[in-house]
Coordinates of C-alpha atoms in Angstrom, one line a residue:
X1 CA 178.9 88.4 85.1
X2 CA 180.7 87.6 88.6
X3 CA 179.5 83.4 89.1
X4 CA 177.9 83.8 92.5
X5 CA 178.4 80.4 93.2
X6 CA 182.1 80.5 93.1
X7 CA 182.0 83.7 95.3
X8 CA 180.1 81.5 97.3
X9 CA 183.2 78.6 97.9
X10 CA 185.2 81.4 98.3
X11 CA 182.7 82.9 101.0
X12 CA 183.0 79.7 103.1
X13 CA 186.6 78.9 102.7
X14 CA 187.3 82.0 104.3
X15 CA 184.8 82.0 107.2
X16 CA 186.0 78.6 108.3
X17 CA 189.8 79.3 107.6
X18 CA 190.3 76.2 105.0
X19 CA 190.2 74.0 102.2
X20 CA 189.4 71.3 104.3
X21 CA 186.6 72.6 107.4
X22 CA 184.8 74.4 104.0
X23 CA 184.8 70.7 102.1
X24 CA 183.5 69.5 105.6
X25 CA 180.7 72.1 105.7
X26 CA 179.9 71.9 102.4
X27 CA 180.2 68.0 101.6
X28 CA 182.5 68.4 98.9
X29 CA 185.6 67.2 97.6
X30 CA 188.7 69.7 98.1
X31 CA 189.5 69.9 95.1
X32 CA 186.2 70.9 93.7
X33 CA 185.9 73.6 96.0
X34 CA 189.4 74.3 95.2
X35 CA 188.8 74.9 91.5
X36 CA 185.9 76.8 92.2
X37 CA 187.8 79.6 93.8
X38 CA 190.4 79.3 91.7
X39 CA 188.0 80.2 88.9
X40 CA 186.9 83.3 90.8
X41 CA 190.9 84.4 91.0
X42 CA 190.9 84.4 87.7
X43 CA 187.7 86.2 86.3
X44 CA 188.8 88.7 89.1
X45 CA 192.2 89.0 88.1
X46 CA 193.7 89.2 91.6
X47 CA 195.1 86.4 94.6
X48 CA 192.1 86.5 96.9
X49 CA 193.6 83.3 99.6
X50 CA 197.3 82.9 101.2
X51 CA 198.4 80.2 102.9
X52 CA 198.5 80.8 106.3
X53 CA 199.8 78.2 109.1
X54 CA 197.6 74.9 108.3
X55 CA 194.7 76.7 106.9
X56 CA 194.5 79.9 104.9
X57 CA 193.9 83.9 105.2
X58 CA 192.4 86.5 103.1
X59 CA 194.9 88.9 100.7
X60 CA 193.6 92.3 100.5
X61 CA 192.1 91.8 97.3
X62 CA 190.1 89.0 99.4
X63 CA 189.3 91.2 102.4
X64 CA 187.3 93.9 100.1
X65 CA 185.3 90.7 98.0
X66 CA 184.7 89.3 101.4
X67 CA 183.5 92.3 102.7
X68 CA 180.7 92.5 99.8
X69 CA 180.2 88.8 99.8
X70 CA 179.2 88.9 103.7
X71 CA 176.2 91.5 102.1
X72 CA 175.3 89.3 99.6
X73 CA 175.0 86.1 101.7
X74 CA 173.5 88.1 104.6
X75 CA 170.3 89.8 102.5
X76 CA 170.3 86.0 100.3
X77 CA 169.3 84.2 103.5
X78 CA 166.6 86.5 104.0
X79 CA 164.9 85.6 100.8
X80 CA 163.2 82.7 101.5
X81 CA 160.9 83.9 104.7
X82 CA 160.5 87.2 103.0
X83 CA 159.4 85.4 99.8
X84 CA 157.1 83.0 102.0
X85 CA 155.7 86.0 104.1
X86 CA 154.5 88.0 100.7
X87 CA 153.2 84.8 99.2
X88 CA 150.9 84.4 102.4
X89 CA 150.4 87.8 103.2
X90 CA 150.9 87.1 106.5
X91 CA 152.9 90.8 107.6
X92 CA 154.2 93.3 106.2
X93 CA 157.7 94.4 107.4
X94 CA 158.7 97.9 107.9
X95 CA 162.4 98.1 109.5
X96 CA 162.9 101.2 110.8
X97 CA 166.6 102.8 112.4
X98 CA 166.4 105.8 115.0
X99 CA 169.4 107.5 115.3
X100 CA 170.8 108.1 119.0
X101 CA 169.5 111.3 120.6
X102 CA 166.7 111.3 118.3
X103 CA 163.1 112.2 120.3
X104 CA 161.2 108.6 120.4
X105 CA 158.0 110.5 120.9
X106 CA 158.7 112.8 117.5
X107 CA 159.7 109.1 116.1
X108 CA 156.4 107.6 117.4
X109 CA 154.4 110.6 116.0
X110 CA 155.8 110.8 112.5
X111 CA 155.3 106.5 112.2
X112 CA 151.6 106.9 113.9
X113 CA 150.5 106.8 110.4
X114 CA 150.9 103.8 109.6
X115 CA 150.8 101.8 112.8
X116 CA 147.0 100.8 112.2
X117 CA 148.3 98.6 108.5
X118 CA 147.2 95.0 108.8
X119 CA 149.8 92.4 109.3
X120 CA 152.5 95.2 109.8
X121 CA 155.9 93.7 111.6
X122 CA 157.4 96.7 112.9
X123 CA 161.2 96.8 113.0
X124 CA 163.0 99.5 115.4
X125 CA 166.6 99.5 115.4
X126 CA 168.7 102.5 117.4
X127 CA 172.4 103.8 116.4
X128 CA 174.7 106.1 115.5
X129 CA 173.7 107.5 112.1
X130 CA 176.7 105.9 110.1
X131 CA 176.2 102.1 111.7
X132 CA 172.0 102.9 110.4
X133 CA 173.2 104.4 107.3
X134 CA 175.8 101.1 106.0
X135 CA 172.7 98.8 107.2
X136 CA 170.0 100.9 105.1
X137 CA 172.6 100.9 102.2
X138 CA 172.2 96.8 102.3
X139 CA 168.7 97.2 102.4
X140 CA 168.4 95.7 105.9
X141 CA 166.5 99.1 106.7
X142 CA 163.7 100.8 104.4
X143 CA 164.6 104.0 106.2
X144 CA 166.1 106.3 108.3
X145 CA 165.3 108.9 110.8
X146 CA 168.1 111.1 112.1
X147 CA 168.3 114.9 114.2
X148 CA 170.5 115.8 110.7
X149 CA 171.2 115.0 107.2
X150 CA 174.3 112.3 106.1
X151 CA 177.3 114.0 105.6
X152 CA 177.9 113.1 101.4
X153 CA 179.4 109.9 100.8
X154 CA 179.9 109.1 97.1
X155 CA 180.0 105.4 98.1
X156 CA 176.1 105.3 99.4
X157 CA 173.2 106.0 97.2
X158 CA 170.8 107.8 99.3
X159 CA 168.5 110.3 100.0
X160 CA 167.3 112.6 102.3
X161 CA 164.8 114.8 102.8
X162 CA 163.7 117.3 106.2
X163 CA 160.6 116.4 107.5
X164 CA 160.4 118.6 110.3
X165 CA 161.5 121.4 112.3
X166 CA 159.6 121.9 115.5
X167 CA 159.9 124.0 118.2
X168 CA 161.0 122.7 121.6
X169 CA 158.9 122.9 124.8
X170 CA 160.5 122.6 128.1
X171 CA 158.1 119.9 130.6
X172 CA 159.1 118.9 134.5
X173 CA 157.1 117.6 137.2
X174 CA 153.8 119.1 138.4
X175 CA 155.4 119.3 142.0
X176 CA 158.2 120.8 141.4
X177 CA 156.9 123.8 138.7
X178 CA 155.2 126.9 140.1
X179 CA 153.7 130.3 138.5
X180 CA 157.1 132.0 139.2
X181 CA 158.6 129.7 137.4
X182 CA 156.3 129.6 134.1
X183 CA 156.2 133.9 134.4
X184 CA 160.4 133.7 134.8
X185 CA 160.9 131.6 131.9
X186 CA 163.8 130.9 130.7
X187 CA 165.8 132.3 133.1
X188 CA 164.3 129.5 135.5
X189 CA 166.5 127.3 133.7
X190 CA 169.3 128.2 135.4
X191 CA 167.4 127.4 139.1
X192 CA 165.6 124.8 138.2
X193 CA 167.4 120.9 137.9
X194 CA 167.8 119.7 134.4
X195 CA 167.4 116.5 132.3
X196 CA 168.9 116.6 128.8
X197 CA 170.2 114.6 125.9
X198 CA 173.7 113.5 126.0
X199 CA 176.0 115.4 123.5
X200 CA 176.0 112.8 120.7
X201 CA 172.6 114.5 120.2
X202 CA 172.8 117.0 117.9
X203 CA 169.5 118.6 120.1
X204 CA 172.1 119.4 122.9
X205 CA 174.5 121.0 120.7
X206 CA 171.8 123.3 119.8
X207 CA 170.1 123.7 123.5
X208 CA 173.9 124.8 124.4
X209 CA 174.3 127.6 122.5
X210 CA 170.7 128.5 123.3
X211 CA 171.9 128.9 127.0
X212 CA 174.8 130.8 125.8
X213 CA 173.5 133.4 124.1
X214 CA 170.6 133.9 127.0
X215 CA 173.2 133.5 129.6
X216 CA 172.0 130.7 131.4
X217 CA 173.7 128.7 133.8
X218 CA 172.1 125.2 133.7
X219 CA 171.9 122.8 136.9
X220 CA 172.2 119.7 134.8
X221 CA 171.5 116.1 137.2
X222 CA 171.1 114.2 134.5
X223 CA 171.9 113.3 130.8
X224 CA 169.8 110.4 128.5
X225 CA 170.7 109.3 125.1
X226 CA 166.8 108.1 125.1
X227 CA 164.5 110.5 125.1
X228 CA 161.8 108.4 126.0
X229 CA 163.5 106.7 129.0
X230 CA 164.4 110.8 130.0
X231 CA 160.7 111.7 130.3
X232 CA 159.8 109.2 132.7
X233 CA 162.6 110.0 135.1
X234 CA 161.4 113.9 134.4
X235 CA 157.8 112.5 135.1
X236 CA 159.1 111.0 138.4
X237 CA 160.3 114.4 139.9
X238 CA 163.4 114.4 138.9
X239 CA 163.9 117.3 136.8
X240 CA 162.9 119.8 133.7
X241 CA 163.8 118.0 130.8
X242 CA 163.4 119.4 126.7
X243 CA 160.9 118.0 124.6
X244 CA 159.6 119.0 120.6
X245 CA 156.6 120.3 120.3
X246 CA 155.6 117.3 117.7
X247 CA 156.8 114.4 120.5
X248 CA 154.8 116.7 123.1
X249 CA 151.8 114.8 121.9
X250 CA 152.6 111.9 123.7
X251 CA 153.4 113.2 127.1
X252 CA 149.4 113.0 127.5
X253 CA 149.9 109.2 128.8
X254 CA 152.4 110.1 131.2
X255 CA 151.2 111.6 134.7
X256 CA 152.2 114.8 136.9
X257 CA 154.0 116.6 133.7
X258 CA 153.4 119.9 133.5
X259 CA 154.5 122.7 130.7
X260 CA 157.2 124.9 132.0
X261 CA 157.6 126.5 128.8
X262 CA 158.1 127.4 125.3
X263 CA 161.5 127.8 123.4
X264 CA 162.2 131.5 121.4
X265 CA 164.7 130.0 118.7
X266 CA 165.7 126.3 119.6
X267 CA 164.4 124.1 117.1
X268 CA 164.9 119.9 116.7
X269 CA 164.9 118.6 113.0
X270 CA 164.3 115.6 111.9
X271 CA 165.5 114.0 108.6
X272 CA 163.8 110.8 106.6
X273 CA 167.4 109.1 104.8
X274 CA 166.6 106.6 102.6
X275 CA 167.8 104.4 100.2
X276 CA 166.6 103.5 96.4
X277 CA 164.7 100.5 97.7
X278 CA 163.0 102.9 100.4
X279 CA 161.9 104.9 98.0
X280 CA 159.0 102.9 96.8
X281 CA 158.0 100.9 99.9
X282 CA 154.7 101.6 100.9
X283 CA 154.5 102.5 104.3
X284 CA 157.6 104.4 104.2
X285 CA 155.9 106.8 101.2
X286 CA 153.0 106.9 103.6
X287 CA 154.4 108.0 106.0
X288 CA 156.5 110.7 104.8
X289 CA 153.2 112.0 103.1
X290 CA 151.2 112.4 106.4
X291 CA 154.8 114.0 107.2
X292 CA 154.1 116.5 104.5
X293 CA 150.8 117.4 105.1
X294 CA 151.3 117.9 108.3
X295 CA 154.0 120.3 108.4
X296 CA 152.1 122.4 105.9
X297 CA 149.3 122.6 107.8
X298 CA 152.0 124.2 110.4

């Protein structure tokens, strides 16, 4: 087995650079610390430090064991308050990354099941799907919700599974929709001022080609990569923005929206990515249940 505590020396020596600021840090004699990596040369059977200047530098060999050994250091200092906080039962964490473009009020909906657990410490995190998907393959996430499935990648263990596929509705301001409007729909789309997603959604890829194929010229004033920061410039007059019909739910709280319409063939999905360790946390199995049920119930 790999001695974690000469991966350890080695970890240090190359975050501070040298021998010596490591020894310093770690209140050790050089040549203890020395040895110690030496050691880990050897079981590994490759060069891992070269000199470089007064201090020293990573080979190759030592950029891919640093790369892991920043993992291993990074989820071993959260051992401690995680150990402490199941001990006490003082919370229960559930970390949870959005990808960008992803509806916050379909993200909201699908986690309302399990918002009400005692002592939960919620965890949101947003991103582009591969920066979530290398932080839920080191655990630091217990899951993943994404507009698509990952692209296969030998390299991270996952799965994925496609909670939903609902309908998008189309929403603007009170003031600004009328009954020739809701009886013209869709082709009001292509009068009436827009708010969409950005294009690293892939909604907008799909509301695209839905214009395209109905041959609608859209008067676009805006573009969001949050949804939820979208419908509140929508509900301050700005414009007709897209919503799903499962994040429609939540409009309720929000003031002078009014339906415009409802979408013949656009569709948002919504995949749940997780990793082994996901796959047997509680609130994360509870909440793609409720997921379940609900879209048979559809």
């Amino acid at each position: 087995m790999l001695n974690y505590r000469h991966l350890y020396y080695f970890w240090v020596v190359a975050k501070e650079g040298g021998f010596a600021r490591a020894a310093e840090r770690l209140d050790m004699a050089i040549q203890t610390i020395s040895a110690q990596v030496k050691a880990l040369e050897q079981d590994l059977g490759h060069q891992l430090l070269k000199p470089v200047g007064r201090g020293v530098g990573v080979t190759e060999a030592g950029q891919a064991v640093l790369a892991r050994a920043e993992e291993i250091f990074q989820l071993g200092a959260l051992i401690p308050e995680e150990a402490a906080a199941a001990a006490s039962g003082q919370f229960v964490r559930l970390a949870v990354g959005m990808s960008d473009g992803l509806s916050k009020l379909a993200a909201h909906r699908l986690l309302q099941p399990v918002l009400n657990t005692p002592s939960l410490r919620l965890v949101c995190h947003e991103g582009e799907v591969e920066q979530l998907l290398s932080e839920l393959a080191m655990h630091r996430l217990d899951v993943v919700l994404a507009c698509q499935a990952p692209t296969p990648n030998s390299n991270l263990r996952l799965s994925s599974e496609r909670l939903m596929v609902s309908r998008v509705d189309w929403y603007g301001p009170t003031a600004l929709i009328n009954r020739a409007h809701i009886e013209d729909f869709p082709a009001c789309l292509g009068r009436l001022p827009l708010l969409l997603p950005t294009s690293h959604a892939a909604l907008r890829a799909r509301i695209d080609r839905w214009f395209e194929a109905r041959g609608i010229q859209p008067c676009i004033v805006g573009e969001f990569e949050d949804s939820a920061l979208l419908s509140l410039f929508a509900a301050q007059g700005m414009g007709v923005f897209p919503v799903t019909a499962l994040g429609a739910a939540d409009l309720a709280s929000m003031r002078g929206l009014k339906l415009l319409g409802c979408s013949d063939g656009l569709h948002e999905e919504i995949h749940a990515i997780r990793s082994r360790r996901g796959m047997h946390h509680p609130l994360v199995v509870r909440m793609l249940e409720a997921a379940r049920h609900e879209a048979a119930q559809e």
